Coordinates of C-alpha atoms in Angstrom, one line a residue:
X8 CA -29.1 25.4 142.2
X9 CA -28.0 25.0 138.5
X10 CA -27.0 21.4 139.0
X11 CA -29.5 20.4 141.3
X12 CA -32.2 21.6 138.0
X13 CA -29.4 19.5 135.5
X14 CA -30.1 16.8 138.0
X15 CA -33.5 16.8 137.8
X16 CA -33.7 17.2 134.0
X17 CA -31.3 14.3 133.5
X18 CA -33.6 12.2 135.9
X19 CA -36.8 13.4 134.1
X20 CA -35.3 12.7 130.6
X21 CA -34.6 9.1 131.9
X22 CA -36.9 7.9 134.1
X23 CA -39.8 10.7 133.0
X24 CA -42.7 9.1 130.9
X25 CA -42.3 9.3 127.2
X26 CA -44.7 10.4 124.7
X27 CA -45.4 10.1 121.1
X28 CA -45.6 13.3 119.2
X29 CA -47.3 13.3 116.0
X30 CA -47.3 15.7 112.7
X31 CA -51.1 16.3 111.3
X32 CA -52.4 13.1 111.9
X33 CA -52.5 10.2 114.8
X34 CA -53.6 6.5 115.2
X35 CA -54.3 5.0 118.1
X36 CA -56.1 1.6 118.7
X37 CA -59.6 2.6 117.9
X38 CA -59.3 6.2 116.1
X39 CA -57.3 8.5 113.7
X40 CA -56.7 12.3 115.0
X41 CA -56.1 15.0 112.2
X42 CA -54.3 18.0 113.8
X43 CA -56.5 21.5 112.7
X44 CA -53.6 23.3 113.7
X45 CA -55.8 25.5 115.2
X46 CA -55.4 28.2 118.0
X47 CA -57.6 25.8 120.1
X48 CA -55.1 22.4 119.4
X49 CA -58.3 20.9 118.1
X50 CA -58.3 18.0 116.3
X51 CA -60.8 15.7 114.4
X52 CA -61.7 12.3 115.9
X53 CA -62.9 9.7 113.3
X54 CA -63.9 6.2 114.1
X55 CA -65.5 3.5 112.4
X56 CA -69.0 5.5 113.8
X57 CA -67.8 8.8 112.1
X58 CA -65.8 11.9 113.7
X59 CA -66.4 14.6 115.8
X60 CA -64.1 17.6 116.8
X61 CA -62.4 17.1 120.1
X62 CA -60.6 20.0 122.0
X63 CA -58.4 18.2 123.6
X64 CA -56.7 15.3 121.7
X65 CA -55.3 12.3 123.8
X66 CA -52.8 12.6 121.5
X67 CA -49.7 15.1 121.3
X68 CA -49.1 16.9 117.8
X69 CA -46.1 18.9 117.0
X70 CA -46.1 22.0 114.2
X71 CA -43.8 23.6 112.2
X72 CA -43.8 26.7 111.0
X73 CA -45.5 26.1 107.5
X74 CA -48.1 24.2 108.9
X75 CA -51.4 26.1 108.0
X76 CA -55.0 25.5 109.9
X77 CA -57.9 23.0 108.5
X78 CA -61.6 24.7 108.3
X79 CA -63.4 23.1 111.0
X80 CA -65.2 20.3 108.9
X81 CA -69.4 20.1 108.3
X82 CA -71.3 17.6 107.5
X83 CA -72.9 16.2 104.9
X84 CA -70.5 16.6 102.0
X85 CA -69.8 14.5 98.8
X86 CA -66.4 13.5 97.5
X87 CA -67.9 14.0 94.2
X88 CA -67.6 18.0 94.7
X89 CA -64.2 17.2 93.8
X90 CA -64.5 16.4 91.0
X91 CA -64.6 19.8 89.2
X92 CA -61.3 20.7 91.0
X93 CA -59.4 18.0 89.6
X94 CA -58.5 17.6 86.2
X95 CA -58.3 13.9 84.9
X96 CA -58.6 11.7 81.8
X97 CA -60.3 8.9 83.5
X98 CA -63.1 7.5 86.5
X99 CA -59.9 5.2 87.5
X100 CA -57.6 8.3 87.8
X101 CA -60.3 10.0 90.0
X102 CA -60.7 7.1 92.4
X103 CA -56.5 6.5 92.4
X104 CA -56.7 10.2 93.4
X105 CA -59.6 9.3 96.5
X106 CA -57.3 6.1 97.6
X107 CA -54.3 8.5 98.2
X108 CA -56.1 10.6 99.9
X109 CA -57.5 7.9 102.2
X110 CA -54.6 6.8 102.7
X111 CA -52.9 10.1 104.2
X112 CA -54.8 9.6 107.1
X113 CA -52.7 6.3 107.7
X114 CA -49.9 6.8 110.5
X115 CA -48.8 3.0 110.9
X116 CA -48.9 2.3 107.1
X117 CA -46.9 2.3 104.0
X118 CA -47.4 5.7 102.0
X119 CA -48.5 5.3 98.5
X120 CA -46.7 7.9 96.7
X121 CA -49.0 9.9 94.1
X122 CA -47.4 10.6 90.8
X123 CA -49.4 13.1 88.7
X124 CA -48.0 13.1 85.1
X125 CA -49.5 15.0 82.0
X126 CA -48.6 17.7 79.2
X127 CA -47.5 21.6 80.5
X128 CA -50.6 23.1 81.5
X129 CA -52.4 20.0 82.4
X130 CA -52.8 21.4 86.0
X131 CA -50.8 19.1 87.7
X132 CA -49.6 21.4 90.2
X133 CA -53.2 22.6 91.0
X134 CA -53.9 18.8 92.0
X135 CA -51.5 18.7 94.3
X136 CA -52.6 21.9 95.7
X137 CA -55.5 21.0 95.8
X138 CA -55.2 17.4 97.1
X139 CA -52.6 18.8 99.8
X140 CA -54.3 21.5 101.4
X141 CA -57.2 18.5 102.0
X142 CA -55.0 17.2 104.5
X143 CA -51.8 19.0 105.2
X144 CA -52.6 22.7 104.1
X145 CA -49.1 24.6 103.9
X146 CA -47.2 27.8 103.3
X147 CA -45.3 26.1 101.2
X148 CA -47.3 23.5 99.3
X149 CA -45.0 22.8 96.2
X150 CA -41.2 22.7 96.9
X151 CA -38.8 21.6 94.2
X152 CA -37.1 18.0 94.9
X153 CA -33.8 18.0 97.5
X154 CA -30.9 17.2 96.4
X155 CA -29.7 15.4 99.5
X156 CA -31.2 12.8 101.7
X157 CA -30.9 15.3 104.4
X158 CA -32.9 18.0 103.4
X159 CA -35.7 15.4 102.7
X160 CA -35.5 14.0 105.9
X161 CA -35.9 17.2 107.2
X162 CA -38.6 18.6 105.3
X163 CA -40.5 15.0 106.2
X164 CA -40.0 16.1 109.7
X165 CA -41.4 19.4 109.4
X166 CA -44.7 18.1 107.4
X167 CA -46.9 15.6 106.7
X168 CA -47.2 15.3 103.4
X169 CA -44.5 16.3 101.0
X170 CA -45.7 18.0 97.2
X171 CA -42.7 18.2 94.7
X172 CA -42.9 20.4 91.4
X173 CA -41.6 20.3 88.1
X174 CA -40.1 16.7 88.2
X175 CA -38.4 15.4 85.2
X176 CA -37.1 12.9 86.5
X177 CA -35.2 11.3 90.1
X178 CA -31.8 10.3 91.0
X179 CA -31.2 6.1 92.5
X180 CA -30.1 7.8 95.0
X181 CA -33.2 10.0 95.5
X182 CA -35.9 7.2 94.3
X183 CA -34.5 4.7 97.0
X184 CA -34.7 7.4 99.7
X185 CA -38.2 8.4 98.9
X186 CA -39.0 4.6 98.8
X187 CA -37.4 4.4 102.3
X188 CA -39.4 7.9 103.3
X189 CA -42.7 6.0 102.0
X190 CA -42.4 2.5 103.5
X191 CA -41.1 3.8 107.1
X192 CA -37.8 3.2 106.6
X193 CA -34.6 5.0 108.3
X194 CA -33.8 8.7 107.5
X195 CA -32.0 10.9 110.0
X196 CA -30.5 13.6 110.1

């Protein structure tokens, strides 16, 4: 019986039909899906017409154990209630900030990487809290920089967006493989 099921599984995992599974967000032709992580494995559907919340995705999302649920969105907001979250100098920082987070709902694209710089106590950890839990809400929102190319592989895996603290400054080593990370290049581990 146990190697007529090993047959079977080897035959499935061969033959079977594959399927993509995505972390928080996922593209297809027509639409994005963001992942609520949700009890109900809802997710939002958003178009060029606008979105709507689906209960069940055509897509397939995987979750990690840091991954915290998104409220279920309402509408008629304003990107301008941001604003009073977020401290910044300038208009331009405040729409660089808006482009990022456009861009995190883009699977099949490069990621711009968001580099907040500024005195101690300029808040630059609460944007990035902030800007993180609009997308990718965590348990573990801030995390110091890896050492090793591994452990960021790994903590890519496990997360959609990735929030260091307290840099001072990056490796070669560490700068190429976050370039790699960003542009969809190979990390495995």
């Amino acid at each position: 019986m146990a190697d007529a099921l090993n047959a079977l599984e080897a035959l499935a995992r061969i033959n079977g039909e594959k399927q993509k599974i995505h972390v928080r967000i996922a593209e297809t032709f027509d639409s994005i899906y963001l992942d609520l992580c949700n009890d109900k494995w809802q997710a939002v559907k958003i178009t060029q017409n606008g979105w709507e919340i689906v209960d069940n995705p055509p897509v397939y999302f995987k979750r990690s154990k840091i991954m915290q649920p998104l409220p279920i969105p309402v509408e008629g907001g304003n990107i301008d209630e941001l604003r009073r979250l977020l401290n910044y100098e300038h208009e331009n920082d405040f729409k660089l900030m808006v482009a990022w987070l456009l861009s995190t709902f883009r699977e099949n694209s490069p990621f711009p990487i968001l580099t907040i710089q500024g005195e101690q106590g300029s808040a630059k950890s609460t944007i990035s809290r902030v800007l993180r839990s609009l997308v990718d809400p965590s348990s573990l929102p801030l995390r110091a920089l890896p050492k090793e190319e591994r452990d960021l592989s790994i903590g890519a895996n496990n997360t959609w967006i990735l929030a260091f603290d307290n840099l001072s400054g990056l490796s070669n080593q560490m700068s190429d493989s976050l370039c790699k990370l960003s542009t969809g290049g190979g990390l495995a581990t």
